[in-house]
Coordinates of C-alpha atoms in Angstrom, one line a residue:
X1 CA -14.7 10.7 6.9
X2 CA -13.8 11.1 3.3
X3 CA -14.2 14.9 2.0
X4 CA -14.0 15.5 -1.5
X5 CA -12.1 18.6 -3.4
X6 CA -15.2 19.2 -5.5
X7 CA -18.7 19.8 -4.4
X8 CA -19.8 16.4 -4.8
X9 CA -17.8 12.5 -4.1
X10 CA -17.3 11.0 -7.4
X11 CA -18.7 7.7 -8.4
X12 CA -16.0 5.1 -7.0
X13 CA -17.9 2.2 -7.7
X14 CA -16.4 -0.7 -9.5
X15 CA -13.1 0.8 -9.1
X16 CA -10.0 -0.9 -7.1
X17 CA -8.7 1.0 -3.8
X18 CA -4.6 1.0 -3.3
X19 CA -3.5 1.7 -0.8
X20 CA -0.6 1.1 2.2
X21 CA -0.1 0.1 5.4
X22 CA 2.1 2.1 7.9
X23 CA 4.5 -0.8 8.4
X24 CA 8.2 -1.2 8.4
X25 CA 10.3 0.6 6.1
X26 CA 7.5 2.6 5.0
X27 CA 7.5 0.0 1.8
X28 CA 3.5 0.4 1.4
X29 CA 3.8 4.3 1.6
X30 CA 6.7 4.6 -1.0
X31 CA 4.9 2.3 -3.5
X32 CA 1.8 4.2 -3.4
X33 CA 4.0 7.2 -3.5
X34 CA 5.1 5.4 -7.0
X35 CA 2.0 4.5 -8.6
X36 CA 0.6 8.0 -8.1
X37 CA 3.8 9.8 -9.5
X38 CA 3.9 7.6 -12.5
X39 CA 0.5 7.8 -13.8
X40 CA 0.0 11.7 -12.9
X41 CA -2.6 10.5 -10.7
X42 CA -5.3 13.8 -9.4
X43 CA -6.2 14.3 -5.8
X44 CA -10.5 14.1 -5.3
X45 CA -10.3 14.4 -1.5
X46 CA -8.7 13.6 1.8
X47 CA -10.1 11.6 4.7
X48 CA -11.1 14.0 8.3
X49 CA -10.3 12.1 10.5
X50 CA -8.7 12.1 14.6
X51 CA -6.6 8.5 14.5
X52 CA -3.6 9.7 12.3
X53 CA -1.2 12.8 14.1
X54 CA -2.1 15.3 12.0
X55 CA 0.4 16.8 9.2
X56 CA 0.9 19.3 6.8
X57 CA 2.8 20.3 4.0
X58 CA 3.7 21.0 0.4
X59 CA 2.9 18.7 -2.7
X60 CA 4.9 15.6 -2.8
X61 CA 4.2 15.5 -6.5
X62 CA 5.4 18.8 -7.5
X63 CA 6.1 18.6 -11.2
X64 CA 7.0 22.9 -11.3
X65 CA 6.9 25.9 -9.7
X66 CA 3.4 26.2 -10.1
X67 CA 2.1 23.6 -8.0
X68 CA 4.8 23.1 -5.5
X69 CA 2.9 25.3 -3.2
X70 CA -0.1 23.1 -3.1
X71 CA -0.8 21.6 0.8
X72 CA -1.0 17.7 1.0
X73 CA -2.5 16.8 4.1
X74 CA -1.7 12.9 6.5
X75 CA -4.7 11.1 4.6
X76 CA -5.6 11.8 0.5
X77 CA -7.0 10.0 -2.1
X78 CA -6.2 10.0 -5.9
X79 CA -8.0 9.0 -8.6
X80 CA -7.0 7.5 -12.1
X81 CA -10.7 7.0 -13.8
X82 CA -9.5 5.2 -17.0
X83 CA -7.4 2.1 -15.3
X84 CA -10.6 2.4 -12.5
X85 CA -7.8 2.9 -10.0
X86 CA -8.1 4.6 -6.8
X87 CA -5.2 5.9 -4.2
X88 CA -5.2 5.9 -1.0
X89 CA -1.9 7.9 0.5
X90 CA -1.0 7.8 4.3
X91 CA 1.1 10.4 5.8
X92 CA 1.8 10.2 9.3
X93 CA 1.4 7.2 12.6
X94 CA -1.5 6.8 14.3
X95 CA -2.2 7.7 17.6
X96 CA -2.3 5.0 20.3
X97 CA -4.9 2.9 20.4
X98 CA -6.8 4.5 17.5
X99 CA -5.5 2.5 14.8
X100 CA -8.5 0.2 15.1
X101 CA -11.4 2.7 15.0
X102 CA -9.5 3.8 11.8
X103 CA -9.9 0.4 10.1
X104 CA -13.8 0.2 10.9
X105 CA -14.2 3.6 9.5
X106 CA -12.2 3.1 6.7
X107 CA -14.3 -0.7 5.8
X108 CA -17.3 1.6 5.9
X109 CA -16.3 4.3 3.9
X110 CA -15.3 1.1 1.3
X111 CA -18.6 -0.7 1.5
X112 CA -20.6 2.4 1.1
X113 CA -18.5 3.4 -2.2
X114 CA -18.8 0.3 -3.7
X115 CA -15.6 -0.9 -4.5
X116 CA -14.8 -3.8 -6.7
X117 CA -12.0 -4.2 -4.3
X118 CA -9.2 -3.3 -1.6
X119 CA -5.0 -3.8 -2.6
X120 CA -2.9 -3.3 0.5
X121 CA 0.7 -3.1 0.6
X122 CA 2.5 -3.3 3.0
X123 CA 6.1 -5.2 4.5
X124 CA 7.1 -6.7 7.4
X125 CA 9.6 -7.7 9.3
X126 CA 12.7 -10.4 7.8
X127 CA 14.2 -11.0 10.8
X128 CA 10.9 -13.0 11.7
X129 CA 11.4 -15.1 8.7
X130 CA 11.6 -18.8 9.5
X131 CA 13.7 -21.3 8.0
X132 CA 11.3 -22.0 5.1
X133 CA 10.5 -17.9 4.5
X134 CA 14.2 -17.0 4.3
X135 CA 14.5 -19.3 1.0
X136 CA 12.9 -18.2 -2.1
X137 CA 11.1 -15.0 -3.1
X138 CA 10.5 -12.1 -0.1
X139 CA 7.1 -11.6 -1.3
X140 CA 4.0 -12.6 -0.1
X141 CA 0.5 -12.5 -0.8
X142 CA -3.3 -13.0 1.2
X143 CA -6.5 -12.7 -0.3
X144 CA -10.3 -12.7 1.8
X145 CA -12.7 -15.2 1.6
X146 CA -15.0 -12.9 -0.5
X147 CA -12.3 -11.9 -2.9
X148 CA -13.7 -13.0 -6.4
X149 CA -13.0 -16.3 -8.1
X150 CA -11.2 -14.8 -11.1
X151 CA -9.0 -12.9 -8.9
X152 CA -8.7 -15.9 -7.3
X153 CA -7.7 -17.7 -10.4
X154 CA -5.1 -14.8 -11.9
X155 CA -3.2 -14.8 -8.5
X156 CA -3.0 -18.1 -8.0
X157 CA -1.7 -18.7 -11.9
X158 CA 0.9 -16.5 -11.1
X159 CA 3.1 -19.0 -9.0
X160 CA 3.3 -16.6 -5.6
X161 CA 3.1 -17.7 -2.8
X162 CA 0.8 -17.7 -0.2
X163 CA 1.9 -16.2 3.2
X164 CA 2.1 -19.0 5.5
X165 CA 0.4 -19.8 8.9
X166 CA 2.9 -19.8 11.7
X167 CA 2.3 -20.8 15.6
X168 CA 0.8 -18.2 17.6
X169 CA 3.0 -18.5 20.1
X170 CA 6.2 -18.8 18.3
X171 CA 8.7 -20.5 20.9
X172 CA 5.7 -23.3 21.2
X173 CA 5.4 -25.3 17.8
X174 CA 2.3 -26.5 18.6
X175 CA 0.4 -24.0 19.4
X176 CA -2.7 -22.7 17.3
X177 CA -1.6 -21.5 13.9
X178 CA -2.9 -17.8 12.8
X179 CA -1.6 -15.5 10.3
X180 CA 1.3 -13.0 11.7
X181 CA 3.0 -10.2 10.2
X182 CA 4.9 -8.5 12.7
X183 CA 5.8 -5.2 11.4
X184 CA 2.5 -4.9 9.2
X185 CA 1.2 -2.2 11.2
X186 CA -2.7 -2.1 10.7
X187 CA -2.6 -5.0 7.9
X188 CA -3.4 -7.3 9.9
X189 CA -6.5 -5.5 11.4
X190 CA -8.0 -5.0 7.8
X191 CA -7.7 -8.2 6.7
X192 CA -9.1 -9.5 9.9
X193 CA -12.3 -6.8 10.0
X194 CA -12.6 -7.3 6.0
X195 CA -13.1 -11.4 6.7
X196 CA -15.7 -11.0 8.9
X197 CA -17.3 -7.8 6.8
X198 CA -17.1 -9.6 3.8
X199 CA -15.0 -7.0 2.0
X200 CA -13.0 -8.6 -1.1
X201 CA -9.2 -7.9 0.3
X202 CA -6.1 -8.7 -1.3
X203 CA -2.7 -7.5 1.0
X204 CA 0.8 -7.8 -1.4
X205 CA 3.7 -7.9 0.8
X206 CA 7.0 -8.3 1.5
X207 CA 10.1 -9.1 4.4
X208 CA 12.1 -6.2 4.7
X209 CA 14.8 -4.7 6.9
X210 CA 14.6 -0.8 8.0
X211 CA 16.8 1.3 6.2
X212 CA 17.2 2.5 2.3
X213 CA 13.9 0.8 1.1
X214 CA 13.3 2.8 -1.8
X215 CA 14.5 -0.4 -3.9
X216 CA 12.3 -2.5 -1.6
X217 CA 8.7 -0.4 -2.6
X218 CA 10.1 -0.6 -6.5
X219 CA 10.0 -4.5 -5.8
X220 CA 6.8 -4.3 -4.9
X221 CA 5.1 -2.0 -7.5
X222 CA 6.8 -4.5 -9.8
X223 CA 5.2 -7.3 -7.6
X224 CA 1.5 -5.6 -8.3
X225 CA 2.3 -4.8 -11.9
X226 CA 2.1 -8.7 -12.4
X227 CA -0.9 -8.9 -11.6
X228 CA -2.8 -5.5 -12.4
X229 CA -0.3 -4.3 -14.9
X230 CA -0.6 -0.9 -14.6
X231 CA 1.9 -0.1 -16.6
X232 CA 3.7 -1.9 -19.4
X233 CA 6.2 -4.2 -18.1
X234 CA 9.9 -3.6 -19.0
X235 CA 11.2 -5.0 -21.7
X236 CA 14.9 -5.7 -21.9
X237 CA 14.9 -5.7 -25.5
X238 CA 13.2 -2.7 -26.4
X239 CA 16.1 0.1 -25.8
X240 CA 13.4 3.2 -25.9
X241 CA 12.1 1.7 -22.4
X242 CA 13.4 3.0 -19.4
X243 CA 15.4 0.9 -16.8
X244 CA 13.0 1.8 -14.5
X245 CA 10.2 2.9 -15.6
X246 CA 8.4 3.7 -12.4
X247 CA 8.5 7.7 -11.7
X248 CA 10.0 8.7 -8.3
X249 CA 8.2 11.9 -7.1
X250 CA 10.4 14.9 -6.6
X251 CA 9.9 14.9 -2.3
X252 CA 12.0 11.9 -2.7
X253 CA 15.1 14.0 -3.0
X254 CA 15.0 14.8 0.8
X255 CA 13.9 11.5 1.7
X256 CA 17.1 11.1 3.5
X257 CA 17.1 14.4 4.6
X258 CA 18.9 17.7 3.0
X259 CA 22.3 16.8 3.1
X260 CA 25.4 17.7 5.5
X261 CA 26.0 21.5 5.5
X262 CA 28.9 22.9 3.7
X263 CA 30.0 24.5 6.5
X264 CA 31.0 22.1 8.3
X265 CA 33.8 21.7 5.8

């Protein structure tokens, strides 16, 4: 599944996989898109695969003329070897009912590197919320059984909160109570498969709505950077810092599409 630029796969283990869900808003996509932009992360590979439409086109992280030309395919991964950070960019939708072979070969392709562990992000839908979700902070967290202690510990000194269990059937209260996230897309396959595979999970999300989400995946990098603090926080008394200090890549500018002509004028 996983091909490497090089001749040989590096040596991933011990390092921590990010990486998104397709789910609404795109939130997971644009804050991987983030974290690879701002720390000038390099591509080692890209996964072959038949679940995902397949995609083409140029680099997304085009810094100059150079290396604008350079193809970026539905499925790469970046590396970042001094934070041990791995990135794990999707492109494109799956195809039907392929979404779930996708998961299992992904687990695999996890267990066999070695990771320390897996960082999904992802969103899902607000308008699910219930009456105790639309108060308070939009973010959510889950963490596997197998997740170690002292991530564990960190998390849960952080004051988030946990996403909550909600009937199954939600127009019967009583009902069985499961974990939902309607808009997740495959998160909650992977956290489901990575229970019962014993794969040390942790899924950061949060409720959006569709539309300009770009300050919605900011939210979430920031979200992560609490924990794993890949970069330094913002400080509002140090004027050198940047308001934002988070690097948009430069495919963002057609993100909402090129503009209206001016002939139209």
């Amino acid at each position: 599944m996983f091909v490497p630029c090089g001749d040989s796969a590096p040596d991933l283990s011990g390092f921590t996989l990010l990486m998104p869900a397709v789910s609404v808003g795109n939130v997971g996509q644009l804050a991987i898109d983030l974290i690879i932009s701002t720390l000038d992360m390099c591509k080692i590979g890209y996964f072959y695969t038949d679940c995902l439409v397949p995609m083409v086109g140029n680099n997304p992280y085009a810094t100059a003329e150079e290396n604008s030309t350079e193809l970026s395919t539905n499925t790469e991964v970046y590396l970042l070897p001094s934070k041990k950070l791995v990135a794990l960019q999707l492109r494109s939708i799956f195809i039907k009912f392929k979404s779930k072979s996708f998961c299992e070969k992904l687990l695999s392709w996890v267990k066999s590197s070695n990771f320390a562990q897996v960082v999904v992000l992802s969103s899902s839908h607000s308008y699910h919320c219930n009456d105790l979700q639309l108060g308070g902070t939009p973010f959510r967290y889950l963490y596997t059984p197998s997740t170690k202690k002292n991530v564990q510990n960190k998390i849960k000194s952080l004051n988030w909160t946990e996403m909550e269990r909600s009937p199954s059937i939600p127009e019967i209260d009583d009902s069985e109570c499961c974990i939902r996230i309607p808009g997740g897309g495959i998160t909650k396959t992977l956290y489901d498969e990575s229970c019962s595979k014993e794969i040390p999970m942790v899924i950061l999300l949060k409720f959006v709505s569709e539309g300009d989400n770009i300050p919605d995946a900011l939210g979430l990098v920031e979200y992560l950077n609490e924990w794993l603090h890949i970069i330094k926080p913002c400080s509002k008394d140090d004027p050198t810092t940047s308001a934002v200090p988070w690097k948009m890549p430069s495919s963002w500018r057609l993100l909402f599409g090129s503009g209206l002509p001016p002939a139209l004028f």
